[in-house]
C-alpha cells in the first residue's frame, strides 16, 4: 500500500494505492460514498478483493470527508477531485485506467468523465445510487447516455437505492453490464441465512469485475 497527497490547488486530500497482486490488468480510481471515507472497511474490502484479480485501486478522500464534514461537497468540487485523483493514478500506476466508486463516489466519477473530459477505458459503479429510497426513479442516470466508455454496475439484490427493474432499464438503454450481488444491500450487508454464494460479497464483486474486464480489455 502506498500513500499520497493529491493537490487540489487550495488544499488537498489523501489517497491510497493498492497495487494488483500477480499480473497487473488495470487500475481503478475508486471514490468513496457519502457516509464513509477511503479507509472504511467496505472500501478496503473492495480494494483487497480487486487486487487479487489483477485490478489495482487508487482510493482517495473527497474534501468534505478529509475535513471531517458530514455534508458532501458541491458537484464541481467533487468532480474536480475525481479528475485530480485520476491524473495521480495515471502517474503512479500502469493502465488501462478505469474510474468509479461506491455510491456517491461512483456517481461523481461519471459526472467527472463528462465535465472534465476524462479518457477512461471504462467505469465501475459499486452500488450506484440510482434514486433515494423513498423516491424511485432514473433521473440520476440521465447523463450516462453521453458516456461512450463501457460501464459495469455491481448492485445488491436488496439495494434500496437501485430497484432492479429500474436499473435494468438504464443498463439496457446505455448498453452497460449489471451484476447483482447475492442478498447484499447498498452498504454490502448480506443475509447469511439465505445467501447462496459461499464467497464473501467483495470476492463476488471481484469475480464479476474480472469477468467484465475480459470483455472490455484487448486480448
mmCIF file of C-alpha atoms in Angstrom:
data_model
loop_
_atom_site.group_PDB
_atom_site.id
_atom_site.type_symbol
_atom_site.label_atom_id
_atom_site.label_comp_id
_atom_site.label_asym_id
_atom_site.label_seq_id
_atom_site.Cartn_x
_atom_site.Cartn_y
_atom_site.Cartn_z
ATOM 1 C CA UNK A 1 0.000 0.000 0.000
ATOM 2 C CA UNK A 2 1.324 3.415 -0.952
ATOM 3 C CA UNK A 3 0.077 6.716 0.485
ATOM 4 C CA UNK A 4 -0.152 10.016 -1.387
ATOM 5 C CA UNK A 5 -1.457 13.557 -1.123
ATOM 6 C CA UNK A 6 -3.472 14.833 -4.075
ATOM 7 C CA UNK A 7 -3.118 18.565 -4.645
ATOM 8 C CA UNK A 8 -6.409 20.354 -5.311
ATOM 9 C CA UNK A 9 -4.989 23.853 -5.560
ATOM 10 C CA UNK A 10 -6.477 25.119 -2.319
ATOM 11 C CA UNK A 11 -5.754 22.202 -0.036
ATOM 12 C CA UNK A 12 -5.521 18.526 -0.837
ATOM 13 C CA UNK A 13 -6.774 15.068 0.046
ATOM 14 C CA UNK A 14 -5.237 11.757 0.992
ATOM 15 C CA UNK A 15 -5.027 8.759 -1.330
ATOM 16 C CA UNK A 16 -4.098 5.087 -1.029
ATOM 17 C CA UNK A 17 -2.782 2.989 -3.900
ATOM 18 C CA UNK A 18 -3.059 -0.787 -3.612
ATOM 19 C CA UNK A 19 -1.196 -2.465 -6.500
ATOM 20 C CA UNK A 20 -2.534 -5.574 -8.166
ATOM 21 C CA UNK A 21 -1.356 -8.918 -6.868
ATOM 22 C CA UNK A 22 0.176 -11.101 -9.528
ATOM 23 C CA UNK A 23 -0.291 -9.936 -13.097
ATOM 24 C CA UNK A 24 -1.494 -6.330 -13.384
ATOM 25 C CA UNK A 25 -4.582 -5.963 -15.585
ATOM 26 C CA UNK A 26 -5.791 -2.388 -14.983
ATOM 27 C CA UNK A 27 -6.001 0.458 -12.463
ATOM 28 C CA UNK A 28 -9.268 1.735 -10.991
ATOM 29 C CA UNK A 29 -9.570 5.177 -9.396
ATOM 30 C CA UNK A 30 -12.141 4.477 -6.680
ATOM 31 C CA UNK A 31 -14.193 7.104 -4.830
ATOM 32 C CA UNK A 32 -15.977 6.538 -1.525
ATOM 33 C CA UNK A 33 -19.634 7.065 -0.652
ATOM 34 C CA UNK A 34 -21.262 9.981 1.132
ATOM 35 C CA UNK A 35 -21.111 8.352 4.543
ATOM 36 C CA UNK A 36 -17.645 6.826 4.737
ATOM 37 C CA UNK A 37 -14.114 7.716 3.672
ATOM 38 C CA UNK A 38 -11.442 5.864 1.752
ATOM 39 C CA UNK A 39 -10.339 3.796 4.772
ATOM 40 C CA UNK A 40 -13.807 2.407 5.538
ATOM 41 C CA UNK A 41 -13.951 -1.386 5.805
ATOM 42 C CA UNK A 42 -16.072 -1.684 2.669
ATOM 43 C CA UNK A 43 -13.659 0.387 0.600
ATOM 44 C CA UNK A 44 -10.757 -1.669 1.911
ATOM 45 C CA UNK A 45 -12.664 -4.882 1.196
ATOM 46 C CA UNK A 46 -13.312 -3.878 -2.402
ATOM 47 C CA UNK A 47 -9.692 -2.842 -2.947
ATOM 48 C CA UNK A 48 -8.268 -6.032 -1.450
ATOM 49 C CA UNK A 49 -10.582 -8.286 -3.491
ATOM 50 C CA UNK A 50 -9.919 -6.371 -6.698
ATOM 51 C CA UNK A 51 -6.150 -6.610 -6.136
ATOM 52 C CA UNK A 52 -6.493 -10.394 -6.092
ATOM 53 C CA UNK A 53 -7.876 -10.359 -9.664
ATOM 54 C CA UNK A 54 -5.210 -8.029 -11.042
ATOM 55 C CA UNK A 55 -7.029 -4.725 -10.584
ATOM 56 C CA UNK A 56 -5.039 -2.027 -8.785
ATOM 57 C CA UNK A 57 -7.025 0.670 -6.975
ATOM 58 C CA UNK A 58 -6.294 4.247 -6.037
ATOM 59 C CA UNK A 59 -8.680 5.272 -3.262
ATOM 60 C CA UNK A 60 -8.965 8.908 -2.234
ATOM 61 C CA UNK A 61 -10.971 11.165 0.047
ATOM 62 C CA UNK A 62 -13.318 13.872 -1.120
ATOM 63 C CA UNK A 63 -12.597 17.197 0.632
ATOM 64 C CA UNK A 64 -15.674 17.035 2.870
ATOM 65 C CA UNK A 65 -14.525 13.737 4.332
ATOM 66 C CA UNK A 66 -10.899 14.838 4.556
ATOM 67 C CA UNK A 67 -12.024 17.870 6.579
ATOM 68 C CA UNK A 68 -14.436 15.929 8.783
ATOM 69 C CA UNK A 69 -17.618 17.481 7.410
ATOM 70 C CA UNK A 70 -20.833 15.478 7.034
ATOM 71 C CA UNK A 71 -22.297 17.383 4.102
ATOM 72 C CA UNK A 72 -20.960 16.416 0.697
ATOM 73 C CA UNK A 73 -19.120 18.926 -1.469
ATOM 74 C CA UNK A 74 -20.656 20.799 -4.387
ATOM 75 C CA UNK A 75 -20.638 18.711 -7.547
ATOM 76 C CA UNK A 76 -17.979 20.916 -9.145
ATOM 77 C CA UNK A 77 -15.643 20.299 -6.195
ATOM 78 C CA UNK A 78 -16.288 16.566 -6.245
ATOM 79 C CA UNK A 79 -15.738 16.170 -9.976
ATOM 80 C CA UNK A 80 -12.530 18.209 -9.815
ATOM 81 C CA UNK A 81 -11.349 15.865 -7.049
ATOM 82 C CA UNK A 82 -12.116 12.826 -9.198
ATOM 83 C CA UNK A 83 -10.180 14.355 -12.100
ATOM 84 C CA UNK A 84 -7.164 15.078 -9.888
ATOM 85 C CA UNK A 85 -7.257 11.560 -8.445
ATOM 86 C CA UNK A 86 -7.404 10.056 -11.938
ATOM 87 C CA UNK A 87 -4.424 12.141 -13.002
ATOM 88 C CA UNK A 88 -2.450 10.922 -9.976
ATOM 89 C CA UNK A 89 -3.414 7.319 -10.693
ATOM 90 C CA UNK A 90 -2.042 7.675 -14.222
ATOM 91 C CA UNK A 91 1.290 8.868 -12.834
ATOM 92 C CA UNK A 92 1.595 6.207 -10.166
ATOM 93 C CA UNK A 93 0.076 3.036 -11.669
ATOM 94 C CA UNK A 94 0.012 1.416 -15.111
ATOM 95 C CA UNK A 95 -3.096 1.382 -17.274
ATOM 96 C CA UNK A 96 -5.532 0.700 -18.719
ATOM 97 C CA UNK A 97 -7.288 3.187 -16.434
ATOM 98 C CA UNK A 98 -10.832 2.910 -15.134
ATOM 99 C CA UNK A 99 -12.789 5.176 -12.806
ATOM 100 C CA UNK A 100 -15.699 4.560 -10.457
ATOM 101 C CA UNK A 101 -16.619 4.252 -6.829
ATOM 102 C CA UNK A 102 -19.099 3.277 -4.203
ATOM 103 C CA UNK A 103 -22.465 5.073 -4.297
ATOM 104 C CA UNK A 104 -21.797 8.844 -4.318
ATOM 105 C CA UNK A 105 -18.210 8.272 -5.422
ATOM 106 C CA UNK A 106 -19.316 6.366 -8.487
ATOM 107 C CA UNK A 107 -21.962 8.915 -9.414
ATOM 108 C CA UNK A 108 -19.466 11.777 -9.132
ATOM 109 C CA UNK A 109 -16.954 9.783 -11.184
ATOM 110 C CA UNK A 110 -19.469 9.522 -14.012
ATOM 111 C CA UNK A 111 -20.108 13.273 -13.938
ATOM 112 C CA UNK A 112 -16.347 13.915 -13.849
ATOM 113 C CA UNK A 113 -15.800 11.873 -17.018
ATOM 114 C CA UNK A 114 -18.108 14.287 -18.824
ATOM 115 C CA UNK A 115 -17.324 17.541 -17.007
ATOM 116 C CA UNK A 116 -13.539 17.122 -17.255
ATOM 117 C CA UNK A 117 -13.348 15.066 -20.454
ATOM 118 C CA UNK A 118 -11.512 12.219 -18.714
ATOM 119 C CA UNK A 119 -10.407 9.485 -21.100
ATOM 120 C CA UNK A 120 -11.008 6.129 -19.402
ATOM 121 C CA UNK A 121 -11.241 2.527 -20.532
ATOM 122 C CA UNK A 122 -14.464 2.099 -18.547
ATOM 123 C CA UNK A 123 -16.420 2.871 -15.386
ATOM 124 C CA UNK A 124 -17.173 0.613 -12.410
ATOM 125 C CA UNK A 125 -20.163 1.524 -10.248
ATOM 126 C CA UNK A 126 -20.349 -0.168 -6.848
ATOM 127 C CA UNK A 127 -23.914 0.371 -5.556
ATOM 128 C CA UNK A 128 -24.786 3.184 -7.955
ATOM 129 C CA UNK A 129 -27.320 5.410 -6.113
ATOM 130 C CA UNK A 130 -29.956 5.446 -8.839
ATOM 131 C CA UNK A 131 -32.546 7.066 -6.573
ATOM 132 C CA UNK A 132 -33.327 7.815 -2.945
ATOM 133 C CA UNK A 133 -35.034 5.001 -1.021
ATOM 134 C CA UNK A 134 -38.258 6.997 -0.777
ATOM 135 C CA UNK A 135 -38.436 8.229 -4.375
ATOM 136 C CA UNK A 136 -37.630 5.611 -7.040
ATOM 137 C CA UNK A 137 -36.653 6.958 -10.435
ATOM 138 C CA UNK A 138 -33.867 7.145 -13.014
ATOM 139 C CA UNK A 139 -33.154 10.883 -13.257
ATOM 140 C CA UNK A 140 -29.713 10.450 -11.663
ATOM 141 C CA UNK A 141 -28.694 8.250 -14.605
ATOM 142 C CA UNK A 142 -29.781 10.517 -17.448
ATOM 143 C CA UNK A 143 -26.258 11.839 -18.048
ATOM 144 C CA UNK A 144 -24.887 8.336 -18.541
ATOM 145 C CA UNK A 145 -26.241 8.317 -22.101
ATOM 146 C CA UNK A 146 -23.446 10.730 -23.037
ATOM 147 C CA UNK A 147 -20.663 8.387 -21.876
ATOM 148 C CA UNK A 148 -19.229 6.161 -24.608
ATOM 149 C CA UNK A 149 -16.941 4.041 -22.396
ATOM 150 C CA UNK A 150 -18.079 0.609 -21.142
ATOM 151 C CA UNK A 151 -19.839 0.636 -17.762
ATOM 152 C CA UNK A 152 -20.229 -2.047 -15.091
ATOM 153 C CA UNK A 153 -22.835 -1.872 -12.327
ATOM 154 C CA UNK A 154 -22.359 -4.041 -9.215
ATOM 155 C CA UNK A 155 -25.593 -3.769 -7.272
ATOM 156 C CA UNK A 156 -27.024 -5.695 -4.326
ATOM 157 C CA UNK A 157 -30.294 -7.540 -4.761
ATOM 158 C CA UNK A 158 -31.549 -5.695 -1.644
ATOM 159 C CA UNK A 159 -30.207 -2.245 -2.567
ATOM 160 C CA UNK A 160 -32.926 0.230 -1.648
ATOM 161 C CA UNK A 161 -31.314 2.891 -3.829
ATOM 162 C CA UNK A 162 -31.400 0.915 -7.072
ATOM 163 C CA UNK A 163 -34.564 -1.048 -7.728
ATOM 164 C CA UNK A 164 -33.559 -3.856 -10.125
ATOM 165 C CA UNK A 165 -36.310 -3.177 -12.649
ATOM 166 C CA UNK A 166 -35.287 0.477 -12.883
ATOM 167 C CA UNK A 167 -31.569 -0.283 -13.010
ATOM 168 C CA UNK A 168 -32.171 -2.915 -15.688
ATOM 169 C CA UNK A 169 -33.952 -0.314 -17.810
ATOM 170 C CA UNK A 170 -30.982 2.055 -17.506
ATOM 171 C CA UNK A 171 -28.474 -0.693 -18.301
ATOM 172 C CA UNK A 172 -30.358 -1.728 -21.424
ATOM 173 C CA UNK A 173 -30.667 1.869 -22.576
ATOM 174 C CA UNK A 174 -26.960 2.676 -22.311
ATOM 175 C CA UNK A 175 -25.605 -0.746 -23.280
ATOM 176 C CA UNK A 176 -23.909 -1.373 -19.935
ATOM 177 C CA UNK A 177 -23.423 -4.516 -17.835
ATOM 178 C CA UNK A 178 -25.029 -5.229 -14.468
ATOM 179 C CA UNK A 179 -24.249 -7.983 -11.983
ATOM 180 C CA UNK A 180 -26.393 -8.437 -8.890
ATOM 181 C CA UNK A 181 -24.747 -9.258 -5.570
ATOM 182 C CA UNK A 182 -26.480 -12.080 -3.730
ATOM 183 C CA UNK A 183 -28.641 -10.687 -0.836
ATOM 184 C CA UNK A 184 -26.445 -7.558 -0.477
ATOM 185 C CA UNK A 185 -27.859 -4.157 0.461
ATOM 186 C CA UNK A 186 -26.496 -0.731 -0.514
ATOM 187 C CA UNK A 187 -23.670 -0.994 2.037
ATOM 188 C CA UNK A 188 -22.871 -4.667 1.266
ATOM 189 C CA UNK A 189 -24.541 -6.250 4.261
ATOM 190 C CA UNK A 190 -25.779 -9.704 3.252
ATOM 191 C CA UNK A 191 -28.353 -12.154 4.569
ATOM 192 C CA UNK A 192 -26.197 -15.082 5.641
ATOM 193 C CA UNK A 193 -29.093 -17.497 6.057
ATOM 194 C CA UNK A 194 -30.426 -17.045 2.538
ATOM 195 C CA UNK A 195 -27.242 -16.158 0.635
ATOM 196 C CA UNK A 196 -26.471 -18.999 -1.757
ATOM 197 C CA UNK A 197 -22.917 -17.993 -2.655
ATOM 198 C CA UNK A 198 -20.122 -19.268 -0.435
ATOM 199 C CA UNK A 199 -17.678 -16.418 -1.127
ATOM 200 C CA UNK A 200 -17.985 -13.052 0.587
ATOM 201 C CA UNK A 201 -19.586 -10.104 -1.175
ATOM 202 C CA UNK A 202 -16.280 -8.428 -2.036
ATOM 203 C CA UNK A 203 -14.935 -11.593 -3.632
ATOM 204 C CA UNK A 204 -18.225 -11.805 -5.539
ATOM 205 C CA UNK A 205 -17.709 -8.236 -6.792
ATOM 206 C CA UNK A 206 -14.156 -9.019 -7.854
ATOM 207 C CA UNK A 207 -15.307 -12.136 -9.711
ATOM 208 C CA UNK A 208 -17.807 -10.108 -11.721
ATOM 209 C CA UNK A 209 -15.306 -7.299 -12.330
ATOM 210 C CA UNK A 210 -12.696 -9.768 -13.577
ATOM 211 C CA UNK A 211 -15.143 -11.394 -15.990
ATOM 212 C CA UNK A 212 -16.181 -7.949 -17.264
ATOM 213 C CA UNK A 213 -12.561 -6.930 -17.803
ATOM 214 C CA UNK A 214 -12.199 -9.985 -20.038
ATOM 215 C CA UNK A 215 -14.850 -8.472 -22.317
ATOM 216 C CA UNK A 216 -13.588 -4.870 -22.427
ATOM 217 C CA UNK A 217 -9.788 -5.188 -22.412
ATOM 218 C CA UNK A 218 -7.809 -6.041 -25.537
ATOM 219 C CA UNK A 219 -6.832 -9.689 -25.771
#
